Coordinates of C-alpha atoms in Angstrom, one line a residue:
I1 CA -164.7 249.5 138.8
E2 CA -163.0 246.4 140.2
E3 CA -163.2 242.9 138.9
K4 CA -160.9 239.9 138.3
N5 CA -160.0 239.0 134.8
Q6 CA -162.0 242.0 133.5
N7 CA -159.8 242.6 130.4
D8 CA -161.0 240.5 127.5
A9 CA -160.6 240.6 123.8
Q10 CA -162.5 238.8 121.0
Y11 CA -161.0 238.5 117.5
F12 CA -163.0 237.4 114.4
G13 CA -161.8 237.4 110.9
F14 CA -161.3 235.5 107.7
R15 CA -159.3 235.7 104.4
V16 CA -160.0 234.4 101.0
S17 CA -158.0 234.6 97.8
A18 CA -158.4 233.4 94.2
L19 CA -155.9 233.0 91.3
K20 CA -156.9 233.0 87.7
E21 CA -154.4 231.9 85.0
I22 CA -155.6 234.0 82.1
N23 CA -153.2 232.5 79.7
E24 CA -149.6 231.3 79.7
N25 CA -148.3 234.9 80.1
W26 CA -150.9 236.6 82.3
S27 CA -152.5 235.9 85.7
L28 CA -154.7 237.7 88.1
Q29 CA -154.8 237.2 91.9
V30 CA -157.5 238.8 94.1
G31 CA -157.9 238.7 97.8
Y32 CA -160.2 239.9 100.6
A33 CA -159.7 240.0 104.3
H34 CA -162.0 241.0 107.1
Q35 CA -161.2 241.3 110.8
E36 CA -163.1 242.5 113.9
L37 CA -161.7 243.2 117.4
E38 CA -163.8 243.9 120.5
T39 CA -162.1 244.7 123.8
D40 CA -163.3 245.6 127.2
G41 CA -160.8 246.9 129.8
I42 CA -157.3 248.4 129.7
Y43 CA -154.1 246.5 128.7
L44 CA -151.6 248.7 130.5
A45 CA -150.3 248.7 134.1
N46 CA -149.1 251.4 136.5
P47 CA -145.7 250.2 137.8
D48 CA -146.0 252.6 140.8
L49 CA -148.9 250.5 142.1
G50 CA -147.2 247.1 141.6
D51 CA -146.9 244.4 139.0
H52 CA -149.8 244.2 136.6
E53 CA -151.9 246.7 138.5
I54 CA -153.9 249.7 137.3
Q55 CA -156.4 252.2 138.6
T56 CA -159.0 253.7 136.2
Y57 CA -162.2 255.6 136.9
E58 CA -164.1 255.2 133.6
D59 CA -164.9 252.2 131.4
N60 CA -162.5 251.4 128.6
S61 CA -163.6 249.7 125.4
L62 CA -162.8 249.3 121.7
S63 CA -164.6 248.1 118.6
D64 CA -162.3 247.9 115.6
E65 CA -162.9 246.4 112.2
F66 CA -161.4 246.5 108.7
D67 CA -162.0 245.3 105.2
N68 CA -159.1 244.9 102.8
F69 CA -159.3 244.2 99.1
S70 CA -156.2 243.5 97.1
W71 CA -155.3 242.5 93.5
T72 CA -152.2 241.7 91.5
L73 CA -152.0 241.4 87.7
K74 CA -148.8 239.8 86.3
G75 CA -147.8 239.3 82.7
R76 CA -145.3 239.8 80.0
L77 CA -145.0 242.6 77.4
G78 CA -142.5 241.1 75.0
A79 CA -139.3 240.7 77.0
L80 CA -140.6 242.8 79.9
E81 CA -142.3 241.4 83.0
A82 CA -145.2 243.7 84.1
V83 CA -146.8 243.8 87.5
Y84 CA -149.7 245.9 88.6
T85 CA -150.9 245.7 92.1
G86 CA -153.5 247.6 94.1
A87 CA -155.3 247.6 97.4
F88 CA -158.2 249.3 99.2
T89 CA -158.6 249.2 103.0
D90 CA -161.6 250.6 105.0
R91 CA -161.1 250.6 108.8
T92 CA -163.4 251.9 111.5
A93 CA -162.8 252.1 115.2
D94 CA -164.9 253.3 118.1
Q95 CA -163.1 253.7 121.4
R96 CA -163.8 254.8 124.9
I97 CA -160.9 255.7 127.2
D98 CA -160.4 256.8 130.7
Y99 CA -158.2 259.9 130.9
S100 CA -158.8 261.0 134.5
E101 CA -155.0 261.3 134.8
Y102 CA -155.3 264.6 132.9
V103 CA -156.1 266.1 136.3
Y104 CA -152.4 266.0 137.1
V105 CA -151.4 268.5 134.4
A106 CA -154.7 270.2 133.4
Q107 CA -154.2 273.8 134.5
Y108 CA -157.7 274.7 133.3
L109 CA -159.5 271.9 135.0
P110 CA -161.1 274.1 137.7
Y111 CA -162.9 275.9 134.8
Y112 CA -164.4 272.6 133.6
I113 CA -165.6 271.0 136.9
C114 CA -165.8 273.7 139.5
D115 CA -168.5 276.3 140.0
Y116 CA -167.7 280.0 139.5
S117 CA -166.6 280.8 143.1
A118 CA -164.3 277.8 143.2
Y119 CA -163.0 278.5 139.8
S120 CA -162.2 282.1 140.7
S121 CA -160.5 281.3 144.0
A122 CA -158.4 278.6 142.3
Y123 CA -156.6 281.3 140.3
D124 CA -156.3 283.9 143.1
P125 CA -153.3 283.0 145.3
N126 CA -154.7 285.3 148.0
A127 CA -158.2 283.9 148.1
D128 CA -159.5 281.3 150.5
P129 CA -160.9 278.2 148.6
T130 CA -164.7 278.5 148.3
G131 CA -167.4 276.8 146.2
T132 CA -167.7 273.3 144.9
C133 CA -165.5 271.2 142.6
Y134 CA -167.2 268.1 141.2
A135 CA -165.8 264.6 140.6
P136 CA -162.8 264.7 138.2
N137 CA -163.4 261.4 136.4
L138 CA -162.8 262.1 132.7
Y139 CA -163.3 260.0 129.6
G140 CA -162.8 260.3 125.9
E141 CA -164.8 259.0 123.0
I142 CA -162.9 258.4 119.8
D143 CA -164.6 257.6 116.5
S144 CA -162.3 257.2 113.5
N145 CA -162.5 256.0 109.9
L146 CA -159.5 255.3 107.8
T147 CA -159.5 254.5 104.1
V148 CA -156.3 253.8 102.1
Q149 CA -156.1 253.2 98.4
T150 CA -152.8 252.3 96.6
H151 CA -151.8 251.5 93.0
E152 CA -148.4 250.4 91.8
L153 CA -147.1 249.5 88.3
R154 CA -143.6 248.3 87.6
F155 CA -141.7 246.6 84.8
N156 CA -138.7 244.3 85.1
T157 CA -136.2 243.5 82.3
P158 CA -135.0 239.9 82.0
A159 CA -133.1 238.8 85.2
D160 CA -130.5 236.7 83.3
K161 CA -129.1 239.6 81.4
R162 CA -125.8 241.4 82.3
I163 CA -127.8 244.7 82.6
R164 CA -131.2 244.5 84.2
A165 CA -133.6 247.1 85.5
T166 CA -136.8 247.7 87.3
V167 CA -138.9 250.9 86.7
G168 CA -142.3 251.9 87.9
G169 CA -144.5 254.3 89.8
F170 CA -147.1 254.3 92.5
I171 CA -149.8 256.5 94.0
S172 CA -151.5 256.3 97.4
D173 CA -154.5 258.2 98.8
T174 CA -155.2 258.1 102.5
E175 CA -158.1 259.7 104.4
L176 CA -158.4 259.7 108.2
K177 CA -161.6 261.1 109.7
E178 CA -161.5 261.3 113.5
R179 CA -163.9 262.8 116.1
V180 CA -162.7 262.9 119.7
N181 CA -165.1 264.0 122.5
F182 CA -163.3 265.0 125.7
N183 CA -165.9 264.4 128.4
Y184 CA -166.1 265.9 131.9
P185 CA -169.2 264.5 133.6
G186 CA -168.9 267.0 136.4
N187 CA -169.4 269.9 134.0
K188 CA -173.1 269.3 133.7
F189 CA -173.5 270.7 137.2
I190 CA -171.8 273.9 136.0
F191 CA -173.2 274.2 132.5
G192 CA -176.4 272.2 132.7
G193 CA -179.5 274.3 133.3
A194 CA -179.2 277.9 134.4
G195 CA -179.6 279.0 130.8
Y196 CA -176.0 278.2 129.8
P197 CA -175.8 277.6 126.0
D198 CA -175.2 274.4 124.1
N199 CA -171.8 274.0 122.6
F200 CA -171.3 273.6 118.9
R201 CA -168.4 273.3 116.4
F202 CA -167.0 276.5 114.9
P203 CA -169.6 277.8 112.4
G204 CA -168.8 278.3 108.7
P205 CA -167.9 276.2 105.7
G206 CA -165.5 273.3 105.8
Y207 CA -165.3 269.7 107.0
S208 CA -167.6 268.5 109.9
S209 CA -168.8 265.1 110.7
D210 CA -171.5 266.3 113.2
D211 CA -173.2 269.7 113.2
T212 CA -175.4 269.0 116.2
A213 CA -174.8 270.2 119.7
F214 CA -172.2 268.5 121.8
G215 CA -173.4 266.0 124.4
E216 CA -173.9 267.1 128.0
D217 CA -170.7 265.5 129.1
T218 CA -168.6 266.9 126.2
I219 CA -166.6 270.0 127.0
F220 CA -164.2 269.9 124.0
R221 CA -164.4 268.2 120.6
N222 CA -161.7 267.7 117.9
D223 CA -163.4 266.8 114.6
T224 CA -160.9 266.5 111.8
R225 CA -160.2 265.0 108.4
R226 CA -156.6 264.5 107.3
T227 CA -155.8 263.4 103.7
D228 CA -152.4 262.3 102.4
K229 CA -151.6 261.9 98.7
Q230 CA -148.4 260.4 97.6
L231 CA -146.9 260.0 94.1
G232 CA -143.7 258.2 93.4
V233 CA -141.6 257.3 90.4
F234 CA -138.8 254.9 90.8
G235 CA -136.1 253.0 88.9
E236 CA -133.2 250.7 89.6
A237 CA -130.6 249.2 87.3
T238 CA -127.9 246.5 88.0
F239 CA -124.8 246.1 85.9
D240 CA -122.6 243.0 86.2
V241 CA -119.1 244.4 85.8
S242 CA -117.8 240.8 86.0
D243 CA -118.8 237.4 87.3
Q244 CA -117.9 238.6 90.8
F245 CA -118.7 242.3 90.9
A246 CA -122.0 244.1 90.3
I247 CA -123.2 247.7 90.8
T248 CA -126.8 248.7 91.4
V249 CA -128.0 252.3 91.0
G250 CA -131.5 253.5 91.9
G251 CA -133.6 256.5 92.7
R252 CA -137.1 257.6 93.5
Y253 CA -138.9 260.9 92.9
Y254 CA -141.6 261.6 95.5
D255 CA -144.4 264.2 95.6
N256 CA -146.5 264.4 98.8
E257 CA -149.5 266.4 99.8
V258 CA -151.1 266.6 103.2
D259 CA -154.3 268.4 104.0
L260 CA -156.0 269.0 107.4
E261 CA -159.6 270.2 107.8
G262 CA -162.1 270.4 110.7
T263 CA -162.5 272.2 114.0
A264 CA -161.4 271.9 117.6
N265 CA -163.9 273.8 119.7
S266 CA -164.5 274.1 123.4
S267 CA -166.9 275.6 126.0
F268 CA -164.6 278.4 127.0
C269 CA -166.5 281.7 127.7
N270 CA -169.9 280.0 127.6
L271 CA -170.0 280.1 131.4
F272 CA -170.7 283.8 131.2
S273 CA -173.0 283.8 128.1
Q274 CA -176.4 283.0 126.9
E275 CA -174.9 281.9 123.5
D276 CA -172.1 279.8 122.3
R277 CA -169.1 282.1 122.1
N278 CA -166.9 279.9 119.8
A279 CA -163.8 281.2 121.6
F280 CA -160.4 279.7 121.8
G281 CA -159.9 276.2 120.3
T282 CA -158.8 276.2 116.7
D283 CA -161.0 276.6 113.6
I284 CA -158.8 274.4 111.3
N285 CA -161.1 274.9 108.4
D286 CA -160.4 278.6 108.5
L287 CA -156.7 278.3 109.3
Y288 CA -155.8 275.9 106.5
D289 CA -158.0 277.1 103.6
G290 CA -155.3 279.2 102.0
D291 CA -157.7 282.1 101.3
G292 CA -155.5 284.8 102.9
S293 CA -157.8 285.6 105.7
Y294 CA -158.3 284.4 109.3
T295 CA -160.8 285.2 112.1
F296 CA -159.2 285.7 115.5
T297 CA -161.1 283.7 118.1
R298 CA -158.9 283.7 121.2
D299 CA -161.1 286.2 123.1
C300 CA -164.5 285.8 124.8
N301 CA -165.9 289.1 123.5
P302 CA -167.5 288.6 120.0
A303 CA -166.6 292.2 119.2
N304 CA -162.9 291.2 119.4
Q305 CA -163.3 288.2 117.1
I306 CA -162.1 290.1 114.1
T307 CA -161.5 288.8 110.6
F308 CA -158.1 289.9 109.2
T309 CA -156.8 289.7 105.6
L310 CA -153.5 290.0 103.7
A311 CA -154.2 293.7 103.4
D312 CA -153.8 294.2 107.2
T313 CA -150.3 295.0 108.4
L314 CA -148.9 293.9 111.7
D315 CA -149.6 297.3 113.1
D316 CA -153.2 297.2 111.7
I317 CA -153.8 294.0 113.5
R318 CA -152.2 295.1 116.8
N319 CA -154.2 298.4 116.8
A320 CA -157.5 296.5 116.1
L321 CA -157.0 294.2 119.1
P322 CA -157.8 295.1 122.8
A323 CA -154.8 295.9 124.9
N324 CA -154.7 292.5 126.6
R325 CA -154.6 290.7 123.2
Q326 CA -152.1 292.8 121.3
N327 CA -149.4 290.2 122.0
Q328 CA -151.3 287.9 119.7
A329 CA -150.8 290.2 116.7
E330 CA -147.7 288.5 115.2
R331 CA -149.4 285.1 115.5
I332 CA -152.5 286.4 113.7
F333 CA -150.2 287.9 111.0
N334 CA -148.7 284.5 110.5
E335 CA -152.1 282.7 110.5
I336 CA -153.4 284.8 107.7
R337 CA -150.5 283.4 105.6
A338 CA -151.0 279.8 106.5
P339 CA -150.8 277.4 103.5
D340 CA -153.6 275.4 102.2
K341 CA -151.6 272.1 102.3
A342 CA -148.3 270.7 103.4
L343 CA -146.3 270.0 100.2
A344 CA -143.0 268.1 99.8
D345 CA -141.1 266.7 96.9
G346 CA -137.6 265.5 96.3
F347 CA -135.4 262.8 94.9
I348 CA -133.7 260.0 97.0
K349 CA -130.9 257.8 95.8
K350 CA -129.4 254.4 96.3
V351 CA -126.0 252.8 95.2
T352 CA -125.0 249.3 96.0
A353 CA -121.8 247.5 95.1
T354 CA -121.8 243.7 95.4
F355 CA -118.7 241.4 95.5
T356 CA -119.1 237.6 95.3
P357 CA -115.7 236.0 95.6
S358 CA -117.3 232.5 95.6
S359 CA -120.6 230.7 95.7
E360 CA -120.4 230.7 99.5
M361 CA -119.7 234.3 100.1
L362 CA -121.2 237.7 99.2
F363 CA -120.2 241.1 100.5
Y364 CA -121.9 244.4 99.7
A365 CA -121.7 248.1 100.4
T366 CA -124.7 250.4 100.2
Y367 CA -125.4 254.1 100.3
S368 CA -129.1 255.0 100.5
E369 CA -131.4 257.8 101.4
G370 CA -134.9 258.0 102.9
Y371 CA -137.5 260.3 104.4
R372 CA -140.8 260.6 106.3
P373 CA -143.6 262.9 105.0
G374 CA -144.5 266.0 106.9
L375 CA -147.9 267.3 108.1
L376 CA -149.7 270.4 109.3
N377 CA -149.6 271.7 112.8
R378 CA -152.8 272.8 114.6
P379 CA -151.1 275.7 116.5
G380 CA -149.0 276.7 113.5
G381 CA -148.0 280.4 113.6
A382 CA -147.7 280.7 117.4
T383 CA -144.5 282.5 118.4
S384 CA -142.1 282.4 121.3
G385 CA -139.2 284.8 121.1
S386 CA -137.6 284.3 117.7
F387 CA -139.2 280.8 117.3
T388 CA -142.4 280.3 115.3
V389 CA -144.3 277.0 115.4
P390 CA -144.2 275.9 111.8
F391 CA -147.4 275.4 109.8
E392 CA -145.8 272.6 107.9
L393 CA -143.7 269.9 109.5
Q394 CA -140.9 269.2 106.9
T395 CA -139.7 265.8 106.0
D396 CA -136.9 264.3 108.1
D397 CA -134.2 262.7 106.0
V398 CA -131.8 259.9 106.5
Q399 CA -128.5 258.9 104.9
N400 CA -127.6 255.3 105.4
F401 CA -124.1 253.8 105.0
E402 CA -124.0 250.0 105.2
L403 CA -121.6 247.1 104.8
G404 CA -122.9 243.6 104.8
W405 CA -122.0 240.0 104.3
K406 CA -123.7 236.7 103.6
T407 CA -121.7 233.5 104.0
R408 CA -121.9 229.7 104.1
M409 CA -119.0 228.1 105.8
A410 CA -117.7 224.7 107.1
D411 CA -119.0 222.8 104.1
N412 CA -122.5 224.5 104.3
Q413 CA -122.9 223.6 108.0
L414 CA -122.5 227.2 109.2
Q415 CA -124.2 230.4 107.8
L416 CA -123.3 233.9 108.9
N417 CA -125.2 236.9 107.7
G418 CA -124.8 240.5 109.0
S419 CA -124.3 244.1 108.4
A420 CA -122.7 247.2 110.0
F421 CA -124.3 250.6 109.4
Y422 CA -124.2 254.3 110.1
V423 CA -127.4 256.4 109.7
D424 CA -127.3 260.2 109.7
I425 CA -130.8 261.7 110.5
T426 CA -131.4 265.4 109.6
D427 CA -134.4 267.4 110.9
L428 CA -135.8 264.6 113.2
Q429 CA -139.5 264.9 113.6
A430 CA -140.8 265.1 117.2
T431 CA -144.0 266.0 119.0
I432 CA -143.4 268.8 121.5
F433 CA -145.5 270.1 124.4
D434 CA -143.7 273.1 125.8
T435 CA -146.0 275.7 127.4
S436 CA -143.2 278.3 127.2
I437 CA -143.8 278.2 123.4
V438 CA -147.6 277.4 123.1
N439 CA -150.1 275.6 125.3
L440 CA -150.8 272.9 122.7
F441 CA -148.9 269.9 121.3
F442 CA -147.1 270.7 118.1
N443 CA -144.8 268.8 115.7
A444 CA -141.4 270.2 114.8
N445 CA -138.1 269.2 113.1
A446 CA -136.5 269.1 116.5
G447 CA -132.9 268.3 115.6
D448 CA -130.4 265.9 114.2
A449 CA -129.4 262.4 115.3
K450 CA -127.2 259.5 114.4
I451 CA -127.4 255.7 114.6
M452 CA -124.5 253.2 114.5
G453 CA -124.9 249.5 114.7
V454 CA -124.1 245.9 113.9
E455 CA -126.6 243.2 113.4
G456 CA -126.5 239.6 112.2
E457 CA -127.9 236.1 112.3
I458 CA -126.3 232.7 112.7
T459 CA -127.4 229.3 111.6
Y460 CA -125.5 226.1 112.5
A461 CA -126.5 222.5 111.5
P462 CA -123.6 220.2 112.4
R463 CA -123.6 216.9 110.4
S464 CA -122.1 215.2 113.5
M465 CA -125.5 215.6 115.2
E466 CA -128.1 215.0 112.5
G467 CA -131.4 216.7 113.3
L468 CA -129.9 219.5 115.3
T469 CA -130.2 223.1 114.1
F470 CA -129.0 226.2 116.0
T471 CA -130.2 229.6 115.0
G472 CA -129.5 233.0 116.6
A473 CA -129.6 236.7 115.9
Y474 CA -128.0 239.8 117.5
S475 CA -127.9 243.6 117.3
F476 CA -125.8 246.3 118.9
L477 CA -127.0 249.9 118.6
D478 CA -125.5 253.3 119.5
T479 CA -127.9 256.2 119.0
E480 CA -127.6 259.8 120.0
I481 CA -129.3 263.2 119.4
T482 CA -126.5 265.3 118.1
E483 CA -128.2 268.7 117.7
V484 CA -131.4 270.4 118.9
K485 CA -132.8 273.0 116.5
I486 CA -135.7 274.5 118.5
P487 CA -135.7 276.5 121.7
T488 CA -137.0 273.8 124.1
D489 CA -135.7 271.8 127.0
D490 CA -138.0 268.9 125.9
V491 CA -135.2 267.5 123.7
R492 CA -131.6 267.1 124.9
V493 CA -128.3 266.6 123.0
G494 CA -126.7 263.3 124.0
D495 CA -129.9 261.4 124.7
S496 CA -130.5 258.1 122.9
L497 CA -133.3 257.6 120.5
S498 CA -136.5 255.9 121.7
F499 CA -137.0 252.1 121.5
A500 CA -133.3 251.6 120.7
P501 CA -131.8 249.1 123.2
A502 CA -128.0 248.9 123.2
Y503 CA -128.1 245.2 122.4
Q504 CA -130.5 242.4 121.8
F505 CA -130.1 238.7 121.0
N506 CA -132.1 235.5 120.6
A507 CA -131.0 231.9 120.3
R508 CA -132.9 228.8 119.5
A509 CA -132.0 225.1 119.2
R510 CA -134.3 222.6 117.5
Y511 CA -133.6 218.8 117.6
E512 CA -135.6 216.4 115.4
W513 CA -135.5 212.6 115.3
E514 CA -137.6 209.8 113.8
T515 CA -139.5 207.8 116.4
G516 CA -140.8 205.0 114.2
G517 CA -144.2 204.6 112.7
G518 CA -143.6 207.5 110.3
L519 CA -143.5 210.1 113.1
T520 CA -141.0 212.9 113.7
A521 CA -140.5 214.3 117.1
H522 CA -138.9 217.6 118.1
V523 CA -137.9 219.7 121.1
M524 CA -137.0 223.4 120.9
P525 CA -135.8 225.6 123.7
Q526 CA -135.4 229.4 123.1
V527 CA -134.0 232.4 124.8
V528 CA -134.6 236.1 123.9
H529 CA -132.9 239.0 125.7
S530 CA -133.1 242.8 125.3
A531 CA -131.2 245.5 127.1
K532 CA -133.0 248.5 128.5
S533 CA -134.3 251.3 126.2
F534 CA -136.3 254.5 126.6
S535 CA -139.9 255.3 125.6
D536 CA -139.5 258.8 124.1
I537 CA -137.0 261.4 123.2
I538 CA -139.2 264.1 124.9
V539 CA -137.7 264.6 128.3
K540 CA -140.9 264.8 130.3
N541 CA -142.3 261.7 128.7
R542 CA -139.0 259.8 128.7
D543 CA -139.3 256.6 130.7
E544 CA -136.9 253.7 131.0
I545 CA -138.1 250.4 129.5
K546 CA -136.4 247.8 131.6
G547 CA -134.2 245.1 130.1
W548 CA -135.6 241.6 130.1
T549 CA -135.0 237.9 129.3
K550 CA -137.6 235.4 128.2
L551 CA -137.1 231.6 128.2
S552 CA -139.5 229.4 126.2
A553 CA -139.7 225.8 125.1
S554 CA -141.8 223.5 123.0
A555 CA -142.0 219.8 122.0
G556 CA -144.1 217.9 119.5
L557 CA -144.8 215.2 117.0
T558 CA -145.4 215.4 113.2
G559 CA -147.2 212.8 111.1
D560 CA -148.0 212.7 107.4
N561 CA -150.9 215.1 107.5
W562 CA -150.9 216.4 111.1
S563 CA -148.7 218.0 113.7
G564 CA -149.1 218.5 117.5
E565 CA -147.1 220.6 119.9
I566 CA -147.1 221.5 123.5
F567 CA -145.4 224.8 124.6
I568 CA -144.5 226.8 127.6
D569 CA -143.8 230.5 127.1
N570 CA -142.0 232.8 129.5
I571 CA -140.9 230.0 131.7
L572 CA -139.5 232.3 134.4
D573 CA -142.8 234.3 134.6
A574 CA -140.7 237.4 134.0
N575 CA -142.2 240.9 133.9
I576 CA -141.2 241.7 130.3
E577 CA -141.8 245.4 129.5
L578 CA -142.6 245.7 125.8
N579 CA -143.6 249.4 125.9
R580 CA -143.8 252.3 128.3
Q581 CA -145.3 255.7 128.2
H582 CA -145.1 258.6 130.6
I583 CA -147.9 261.0 129.9
N584 CA -149.8 263.3 132.3
D585 CA -146.9 262.5 134.8
V586 CA -148.0 258.9 135.1
S587 CA -146.2 255.8 133.9
R588 CA -147.9 253.1 131.9
V589 CA -146.4 249.7 131.0
S590 CA -147.4 247.2 128.4
Y591 CA -146.2 243.7 129.5
A592 CA -145.7 240.5 127.5
R593 CA -147.8 237.6 128.7
P594 CA -146.8 236.0 131.9
M595 CA -146.0 232.3 131.9
N596 CA -148.5 230.4 129.8
I597 CA -148.7 226.8 128.7
G598 CA -150.7 225.5 125.8
A599 CA -151.0 223.0 122.9
R600 CA -151.4 223.3 119.2
L601 CA -152.8 220.9 116.7
S602 CA -153.1 221.2 112.9
V603 CA -154.5 218.9 110.4
K604 CA -154.2 219.0 106.6
L605 CA -157.2 217.6 104.8
D606 CA -156.6 215.8 101.5

């Protein structure tokens, strides 16, 4: 597949909103947005091949669209300001991806694309290679549907009072349905014909988007539904101790629930059978139903696919298994006790002290807490030594200490805003693939980390040069993993966090002047710079994102009801790395656009 300019994308969308003034106290605003995206090709490059080059072996495409409805009702209840807002989003995406690079790490690949004699010799170090392995071009089909519904109600007391407060609550309900077919076209020569059985999902009750047989290319299917429900109650109060000093105290109670349903089934063992063995993979419906029983499927012999219950002891399970599977007993014992859902609740706090010595200066100090919700692990219960893959990924929590300033100086010609902060992260969430633990990705609270930094922005508009405005921003970061809490070499103490460059800055100057005839002209050069960073905290996926500098400029004219501008972006035509990933032992880079020149015109119709 080779063609110039083969990567193309088409966007289509629109937005519409309406505002109804119900009376002098109440108003209702509603909105609707729709967007469609169609792409053909791949928007990543392989830096090992050269700038902006890639090799793929299957078509890549995406069809993505969403509808969003939103509404906001505002009004007054006596002295209280009331606001209710809600939204509903429905998004669907159908994607086809090339993932032939999986051949570099897929230890089971000979099973999928080689006939039996080649498959057997591949795992026998003393055997001469025999048989046939077919083409290893692999592709995935991903069909997903995401729905999100949110509701929030809050009340504000009068803002001109010495004591003022905001209280409220919110709920959100998210559902993600995703079906992923992992396709190996070469497998049809192995499994097609010869009486080999069709492959289906795990049988039994529970979620399924498709109960029919897998397609002839499909060798493995993940078919899942994840639901997230969140409830929050929050409040914040500010007390003006004096004209110059105020204290704000706030908190939020949260209650989260995550559920995971579905199946992840494969063709394992079907090569030797006249019926679908439903072996290996994961029956997620069975694992996370909370019923106190679990059917062991990690064996090709149906007689060994035994259903165990809470009444079975560890010895009962071990004695019921064949000798070569008895090392699975502890994992099965854990799987029987898997929860129905991942649950988390807690209370986070915030305190801010504000000092305003004059109308041109404000200083503040803040302590705040935050968290990310957890989730359920597909290989939960697997053991390695004393470590057990958790069923529930717990929240990771942050404590933030911040000092900030907002100033206007030099008779309002200069504005300096900024903050210095320290963030302590506990139980950092990470995705691990360590075959010494389990031969599947899993999520874990991998360790602790810290972030220290300073960031700010500058605006300067000298009266000596009317029409000139200089703006800039900067950030300096020092991040570090301080402790690793799971037995893996995938995460290292001392490594920086991902996507955390040590420093960044941007600067822009805009000069405007009157040209006569009611027109205003402007020129605006800009520079943006970022230091290097890293793509992941996982060692095997950790790739350096190179530092970069981008220069841009624009110039234009503005009239009473129109404006026009020409621009040149990335003047140096630099290879600006926005993102990197290193998966399947191959690097992939997402670049910013190369140098591009264009023009914009906007007209306001009376």
